[in-house]
Amino acid sequence: MNAPILVINCGSSSIKYALIDSDPNAPRLAGIAERLGSTEAHLKGSNSCGESFQQSLSGADHAQALHAIFARLEERSPAAIGHRVVHGGEHFTQAALIDASVIDAIETTAALAPLHNPANLAGIAATRALFPYLPQVAVFDTAFHQTLPPQAYRYALPEALYTQHGIRRYGFHGTSHAFVSQRAGEISERGNGGWLVAHLGNGCSTSAVWHNQSLDTSMGLTPLEGVAMGTRSGDVDPGLHAHLHRQLGWSLDDIDRVLNKESGLYGLSGLTNDMREIEAAADEGHAGARLAFDVFCYRVAKSLAALSCALPTFDGVLLTGGIGENSFQVRKRVIHLLPHFGLALDDDKNTATRSGREGRIDAGNGPEVWVIPTDEEGRIAAETRQCLETHA
Ligand code: AMP
């Protein structure tokens, strides 16, 4: 199958797209329709020559935006559409060809991801209505982590909360953790060994991957658990919720908003959720930015150290995401905080590796440290192809 795959990532007011050839390194048509449903709705992206464009879609809804996206595909008909779906619950251990029963199962898990799954479903409904002749595949953020053993995925809570309500740890960013660990297997002499993976972007998560299987990960029931992120708190004392409610009278919505949107780098620094700005302000002596940087790096290192318990063997650390791929300062601090693992960086290689470059940055005497730019769209396209081949 040589025709490209159209990858769609549908949010409540945005649609990201990318047209991906069977050669994942071929130039890509890609872009985003944003602020859908408002007068400021627009589509921006780049064409196959790498030229960027912007088009007003004033008042457009998801279906109208998808029409505009198709008009930008330069008459290259996709073989299928691969949809990113955030939560697959326990139903999905791999990508699924979309039919009525798959849609039912995604609807069932919507209670676990009320902000994301309904938007993903709206995107699927719109593309199915517009392009009924195209096969559509759902690729789940949670699927890669379905290999976690019970000791890693169960919370220490009454069993009925798991058996009757699905309360367990699921993990997210699965396509990124899968892509990066598989890539390490291709480029490291150690192959598919035991890797600690840190996906550090606006959202951040860590995982322990052994022989291409996720054995533990930092995110849980929702993408709020784990390390500190751009605006998300990561782990807090579960007693915090009751305390804030009783002492400050905060509602659940207040608490949810603060932990998801007003915490992390942003909350600690009082400035910004953007690591570049945190680093610049910290260099100028801003106390909040320094604290945000320190907490962020310490929590990533602590999470990696904790996840090492899941690995039967340890071959090294893989860093990805906007921060992992670009910030040599974060990489330096995180690795420095893991002295018992025998890790050491080559400072020159660390400083030089950024802007989408892949490279090994350790000093060469111990476990390896790699920077591997993630490619979630490429992985979604690959899983979509694989799913179609299985059903051919
Ligand atoms: P992502 O969500 O993967 O796009 O990552 C976004 C994060 O990457 C933001 O916090 C950015 O500030 C951060 N980032 C991107 N480039 C750099 C850079 N050169 N140095 C530090 N952080 C960066």
mmCIF file of N, CA and C in Angstrom, residues 202-284:
data_model
loop_
_atom_site.group_PDB
_atom_site.id
_atom_site.type_symbol
_atom_site.label_atom_id
_atom_site.label_comp_id
_atom_site.label_asym_id
_atom_site.label_seq_id
_atom_site.Cartn_x
_atom_site.Cartn_y
_atom_site.Cartn_z
ATOM 1 N N ASN A 202 4.971 20.026 26.518
ATOM 2 C CA ASN A 202 4.014 20.737 27.374
ATOM 3 C C ASN A 202 3.399 19.766 28.366
ATOM 4 N N GLY A 203 3.033 18.588 27.854
ATOM 5 C CA GLY A 203 2.693 17.465 28.732
ATOM 6 C C GLY A 203 3.944 16.627 28.900
ATOM 7 N N CYS A 204 4.120 16.029 30.063
ATOM 8 C CA CYS A 204 5.346 15.251 30.302
ATOM 9 C C CYS A 204 4.980 13.910 30.918
ATOM 10 N N SER A 205 5.665 12.862 30.462
ATOM 11 C CA SER A 205 5.499 11.563 31.116
ATOM 12 C C SER A 205 6.755 10.748 30.937
ATOM 13 N N THR A 206 6.939 9.777 31.838
ATOM 14 C CA THR A 206 8.096 8.896 31.783
ATOM 15 C C THR A 206 7.588 7.464 31.676
ATOM 16 N N SER A 207 8.453 6.578 31.195
ATOM 17 C CA SER A 207 8.053 5.165 31.146
ATOM 18 C C SER A 207 9.279 4.278 31.262
ATOM 19 N N ALA A 208 9.016 3.015 31.639
ATOM 20 C CA ALA A 208 10.052 1.974 31.646
ATOM 21 C C ALA A 208 9.664 0.982 30.566
ATOM 22 N N VAL A 209 10.523 0.860 29.535
ATOM 23 C CA VAL A 209 10.184 -0.002 28.398
ATOM 24 C C VAL A 209 11.250 -1.085 28.274
ATOM 25 N N TRP A 210 10.822 -2.326 28.263
ATOM 26 C CA TRP A 210 11.738 -3.466 28.189
ATOM 27 C C TRP A 210 11.315 -4.340 27.029
ATOM 28 N N HIS A 211 12.227 -4.559 26.088
ATOM 29 C CA HIS A 211 11.924 -5.365 24.900
ATOM 30 C C HIS A 211 10.631 -4.880 24.232
ATOM 31 N N ASN A 212 10.553 -3.558 24.061
ATOM 32 C CA ASN A 212 9.408 -2.917 23.385
ATOM 33 C C ASN A 212 8.092 -3.031 24.139
ATOM 34 N N GLN A 213 8.124 -3.400 25.406
ATOM 35 C CA GLN A 213 6.892 -3.478 26.188
ATOM 36 C C GLN A 213 6.947 -2.459 27.313
ATOM 37 N N SER A 214 5.880 -1.690 27.451
ATOM 38 C CA SER A 214 5.819 -0.736 28.548
ATOM 39 C C SER A 214 5.535 -1.494 29.844
ATOM 40 N N LEU A 215 6.401 -1.323 30.852
ATOM 41 C CA LEU A 215 6.230 -2.034 32.124
ATOM 42 C C LEU A 215 5.760 -1.100 33.236
ATOM 43 N N ASP A 216 5.961 0.193 33.045
ATOM 44 C CA ASP A 216 5.382 1.160 33.990
ATOM 45 C C ASP A 216 5.496 2.550 33.360
ATOM 46 N N THR A 217 4.687 3.453 33.838
ATOM 47 C CA THR A 217 4.674 4.811 33.283
ATOM 48 C C THR A 217 4.156 5.774 34.339
ATOM 49 N N SER A 218 4.471 7.058 34.163
ATOM 50 C CA SER A 218 4.178 8.007 35.243
ATOM 51 C C SER A 218 2.738 8.507 35.247
ATOM 52 N N MET A 219 2.080 8.559 34.074
ATOM 53 C CA MET A 219 0.691 9.035 34.062
ATOM 54 C C MET A 219 -0.238 7.897 34.458
ATOM 55 N N GLY A 220 -1.427 8.229 34.970
ATOM 56 C CA GLY A 220 -2.267 7.194 35.553
ATOM 57 C C GLY A 220 -3.653 7.108 34.957
ATOM 58 N N LEU A 221 -4.659 7.278 35.802
ATOM 59 C CA LEU A 221 -6.053 7.271 35.345
ATOM 60 C C LEU A 221 -6.273 8.397 34.347
ATOM 61 N N THR A 222 -5.621 9.533 34.631
ATOM 62 C CA THR A 222 -5.724 10.708 33.754
ATOM 63 C C THR A 222 -4.299 11.199 33.457
ATOM 64 N N PRO A 223 -4.150 12.112 32.501
ATOM 65 C CA PRO A 223 -2.807 12.632 32.182
ATOM 66 C C PRO A 223 -2.322 13.674 33.192
ATOM 67 N N LEU A 224 -2.866 13.659 34.406
ATOM 68 C CA LEU A 224 -2.424 14.626 35.421
ATOM 69 C C LEU A 224 -1.382 14.029 36.358
ATOM 70 N N GLU A 225 -1.385 12.702 36.493
ATOM 71 C CA GLU A 225 -0.453 12.050 37.433
ATOM 72 C C GLU A 225 0.983 12.115 36.901
ATOM 73 N N GLY A 226 1.943 12.091 37.835
ATOM 74 C CA GLY A 226 3.340 11.934 37.432
ATOM 75 C C GLY A 226 4.164 13.183 37.639
ATOM 76 N N VAL A 227 5.007 13.483 36.656
ATOM 77 C CA VAL A 227 5.963 14.587 36.785
ATOM 78 C C VAL A 227 5.250 15.938 36.615
ATOM 79 N N ALA A 228 5.920 17.019 37.006
ATOM 80 C CA ALA A 228 5.361 18.365 36.796
ATOM 81 C C ALA A 228 5.416 18.693 35.302
ATOM 82 N N MET A 229 4.471 19.473 34.829
ATOM 83 C CA MET A 229 4.401 19.770 33.384
ATOM 84 C C MET A 229 4.273 21.279 33.176
ATOM 85 N N GLY A 230 3.927 21.686 31.946
ATOM 86 C CA GLY A 230 3.821 23.112 31.647
ATOM 87 C C GLY A 230 2.855 23.820 32.584
ATOM 88 N N THR A 231 1.608 23.316 32.617
ATOM 89 C CA THR A 231 0.614 23.911 33.527
ATOM 90 C C THR A 231 0.006 22.889 34.473
ATOM 91 N N ARG A 232 0.398 21.606 34.331
ATOM 92 C CA ARG A 232 -0.182 20.547 35.182
ATOM 93 C C ARG A 232 0.743 20.268 36.361
ATOM 94 N N SER A 233 0.120 20.005 37.523
ATOM 95 C CA SER A 233 0.896 19.826 38.757
ATOM 96 C C SER A 233 1.690 18.536 38.781
ATOM 97 N N GLY A 234 1.192 17.478 38.076
ATOM 98 C CA GLY A 234 1.733 16.152 38.352
ATOM 99 C C GLY A 234 1.312 15.732 39.745
ATOM 100 N N ASP A 235 2.077 14.790 40.353
ATOM 101 C CA ASP A 235 1.684 14.213 41.647
ATOM 102 C C ASP A 235 1.525 15.281 42.723
ATOM 103 N N VAL A 236 0.411 15.162 43.449
ATOM 104 C CA VAL A 236 0.231 15.916 44.700
ATOM 105 C C VAL A 236 -0.292 14.922 45.723
ATOM 106 N N ASP A 237 -0.274 15.296 46.966
ATOM 107 C CA ASP A 237 -0.873 14.466 48.011
ATOM 108 C C ASP A 237 -2.363 14.316 47.687
ATOM 109 N N PRO A 238 -2.882 13.073 47.627
ATOM 110 C CA PRO A 238 -4.322 12.930 47.350
ATOM 111 C C PRO A 238 -5.185 13.613 48.408
ATOM 112 N N GLY A 239 -4.615 13.877 49.573
ATOM 113 C CA GLY A 239 -5.361 14.585 50.616
ATOM 114 C C GLY A 239 -5.542 16.063 50.319
ATOM 115 N N LEU A 240 -4.823 16.547 49.281
ATOM 116 C CA LEU A 240 -4.904 17.973 48.942
ATOM 117 C C LEU A 240 -6.331 18.402 48.577
ATOM 118 N N HIS A 241 -7.018 17.522 47.838
ATOM 119 C CA HIS A 241 -8.358 17.885 47.363
ATOM 120 C C HIS A 241 -9.290 18.196 48.541
ATOM 121 N N ALA A 242 -9.314 17.270 49.527
ATOM 122 C CA ALA A 242 -10.191 17.473 50.683
ATOM 123 C C ALA A 242 -9.752 18.718 51.461
ATOM 124 N N HIS A 243 -8.440 18.903 51.576
ATOM 125 C CA HIS A 243 -7.925 20.053 52.320
ATOM 126 C C HIS A 243 -8.367 21.377 51.667
ATOM 127 N N LEU A 244 -8.203 21.471 50.356
ATOM 128 C CA LEU A 244 -8.573 22.719 49.661
ATOM 129 C C LEU A 244 -10.079 22.973 49.760
ATOM 130 N N HIS A 245 -10.835 21.879 49.702
ATOM 131 C CA HIS A 245 -12.288 22.028 49.791
ATOM 132 C C HIS A 245 -12.686 22.491 51.201
ATOM 133 N N ARG A 246 -12.122 21.824 52.209
ATOM 134 C CA ARG A 246 -12.546 22.138 53.584
ATOM 135 C C ARG A 246 -12.009 23.485 54.047
ATOM 136 N N GLN A 247 -10.753 23.770 53.737
ATOM 137 C CA GLN A 247 -10.130 24.986 54.267
ATOM 138 C C GLN A 247 -10.443 26.224 53.435
ATOM 139 N N LEU A 248 -10.490 26.052 52.091
ATOM 140 C CA LEU A 248 -10.678 27.233 51.231
ATOM 141 C C LEU A 248 -12.044 27.261 50.552
ATOM 142 N N GLY A 249 -12.817 26.185 50.733
ATOM 143 C CA GLY A 249 -14.145 26.145 50.116
ATOM 144 C C GLY A 249 -14.102 25.949 48.601
ATOM 145 N N TRP A 250 -12.981 25.443 48.087
ATOM 146 C CA TRP A 250 -12.889 25.268 46.629
ATOM 147 C C TRP A 250 -13.786 24.126 46.175
ATOM 148 N N SER A 251 -14.399 24.307 45.007
ATOM 149 C CA SER A 251 -15.211 23.242 44.408
ATOM 150 C C SER A 251 -14.292 22.283 43.651
ATOM 151 N N LEU A 252 -14.849 21.140 43.244
ATOM 152 C CA LEU A 252 -14.043 20.199 42.442
ATOM 153 C C LEU A 252 -13.585 20.848 41.144
ATOM 154 N N ASP A 253 -14.454 21.665 40.533
ATOM 155 C CA ASP A 253 -14.058 22.343 39.288
ATOM 156 C C ASP A 253 -12.893 23.299 39.534
ATOM 157 N N ASP A 254 -12.925 24.017 40.680
ATOM 158 C CA ASP A 254 -11.810 24.924 41.014
ATOM 159 C C ASP A 254 -10.500 24.129 41.120
ATOM 160 N N ILE A 255 -10.578 23.016 41.846
ATOM 161 C CA ILE A 255 -9.361 22.220 42.082
ATOM 162 C C ILE A 255 -8.838 21.655 40.757
ATOM 163 N N ASP A 256 -9.767 21.139 39.957
ATOM 164 C CA ASP A 256 -9.405 20.579 38.651
ATOM 165 C C ASP A 256 -8.705 21.632 37.788
ATOM 166 N N ARG A 257 -9.272 22.831 37.791
ATOM 167 C CA ARG A 257 -8.697 23.909 36.967
ATOM 168 C C ARG A 257 -7.298 24.264 37.448
ATOM 169 N N VAL A 258 -7.143 24.428 38.760
ATOM 170 C CA VAL A 258 -5.829 24.838 39.286
ATOM 171 C C VAL A 258 -4.782 23.766 39.002
ATOM 172 N N LEU A 259 -5.132 22.487 39.226
ATOM 173 C CA LEU A 259 -4.133 21.426 39.035
ATOM 174 C C LEU A 259 -3.784 21.207 37.563
ATOM 175 N N ASN A 260 -4.758 21.443 36.673
ATOM 176 C CA ASN A 260 -4.507 21.193 35.244
ATOM 177 C C ASN A 260 -3.977 22.402 34.496
ATOM 178 N N LYS A 261 -4.447 23.604 34.891
ATOM 179 C CA LYS A 261 -4.170 24.784 34.040
ATOM 180 C C LYS A 261 -3.311 25.848 34.697
ATOM 181 N N GLU A 262 -3.183 25.794 36.035
ATOM 182 C CA GLU A 262 -2.506 26.916 36.700
ATOM 183 C C GLU A 262 -1.315 26.465 37.531
ATOM 184 N N SER A 263 -0.860 25.239 37.310
ATOM 185 C CA SER A 263 0.213 24.689 38.146
ATOM 186 C C SER A 263 1.468 24.456 37.297
ATOM 187 N N GLY A 264 2.264 23.465 37.662
ATOM 188 C CA GLY A 264 3.455 23.122 36.880
ATOM 189 C C GLY A 264 4.430 24.286 36.793
ATOM 190 N N LEU A 265 5.134 24.380 35.660
ATOM 191 C CA LEU A 265 6.113 25.460 35.458
ATOM 192 C C LEU A 265 5.449 26.819 35.644
ATOM 193 N N TYR A 266 4.220 26.917 35.119
ATOM 194 C CA TYR A 266 3.496 28.185 35.178
ATOM 195 C C TYR A 266 3.189 28.585 36.622
ATOM 196 N N GLY A 267 2.650 27.638 37.386
ATOM 197 C CA GLY A 267 2.268 27.940 38.762
ATOM 198 C C GLY A 267 3.472 28.253 39.635
ATOM 199 N N LEU A 268 4.530 27.475 39.456
ATOM 200 C CA LEU A 268 5.718 27.665 40.296
ATOM 201 C C LEU A 268 6.434 28.979 39.977
ATOM 202 N N SER A 269 6.512 29.302 38.682
ATOM 203 C CA SER A 269 7.286 30.492 38.295
ATOM 204 C C SER A 269 6.453 31.759 38.403
ATOM 205 N N GLY A 270 5.105 31.597 38.275
ATOM 206 C CA GLY A 270 4.256 32.782 38.199
ATOM 207 C C GLY A 270 4.466 33.542 36.901
ATOM 208 N N LEU A 271 5.170 32.930 35.952
ATOM 209 C CA LEU A 271 5.542 33.629 34.718
ATOM 210 C C LEU A 271 4.982 32.988 33.457
ATOM 211 N N THR A 272 5.291 31.709 33.277
ATOM 212 C CA THR A 272 5.100 31.093 31.966
ATOM 213 C C THR A 272 5.138 29.578 32.083
ATOM 214 N N ASN A 273 4.494 28.903 31.089
ATOM 215 C CA ASN A 273 4.581 27.440 31.028
ATOM 216 C C ASN A 273 5.650 26.993 30.046
ATOM 217 N N ASP A 274 6.386 27.937 29.478
ATOM 218 C CA ASP A 274 7.306 27.652 28.373
ATOM 219 C C ASP A 274 8.734 27.508 28.911
ATOM 220 N N MET A 275 9.341 26.339 28.703
ATOM 221 C CA MET A 275 10.658 26.076 29.284
ATOM 222 C C MET A 275 11.734 27.050 28.778
ATOM 223 N N ARG A 276 11.615 27.474 27.508
ATOM 224 C CA ARG A 276 12.608 28.445 26.999
ATOM 225 C C ARG A 276 12.588 29.710 27.838
ATOM 226 N N GLU A 277 11.364 30.187 28.136
ATOM 227 C CA GLU A 277 11.247 31.425 28.929
ATOM 228 C C GLU A 277 11.664 31.186 30.372
ATOM 229 N N ILE A 278 11.381 29.991 30.900
ATOM 230 C CA ILE A 278 11.815 29.663 32.268
ATOM 231 C C ILE A 278 13.339 29.729 32.338
ATOM 232 N N GLU A 279 14.000 29.123 31.353
ATOM 233 C CA GLU A 279 15.469 29.089 31.376
ATOM 234 C C GLU A 279 16.052 30.505 31.264
ATOM 235 N N ALA A 280 15.447 31.302 30.377
ATOM 236 C CA ALA A 280 15.960 32.667 30.192
ATOM 237 C C ALA A 280 15.776 33.481 31.475
ATOM 238 N N ALA A 281 14.593 33.353 32.105
ATOM 239 C CA ALA A 281 14.340 34.124 33.330
ATOM 240 C C ALA A 281 15.221 33.616 34.471
ATOM 241 N N ALA A 282 15.422 32.298 34.553
ATOM 242 C CA ALA A 282 16.283 31.740 35.612
ATOM 243 C C ALA A 282 17.708 32.266 35.443
ATOM 244 N N ASP A 283 18.176 32.341 34.194
ATOM 245 C CA ASP A 283 19.533 32.851 33.943
ATOM 246 C C ASP A 283 19.664 34.305 34.411
ATOM 247 N N GLU A 284 18.536 35.041 34.349
ATOM 248 C CA GLU A 284 18.572 36.446 34.804
ATOM 249 C C GLU A 284 18.318 36.578 36.296
#
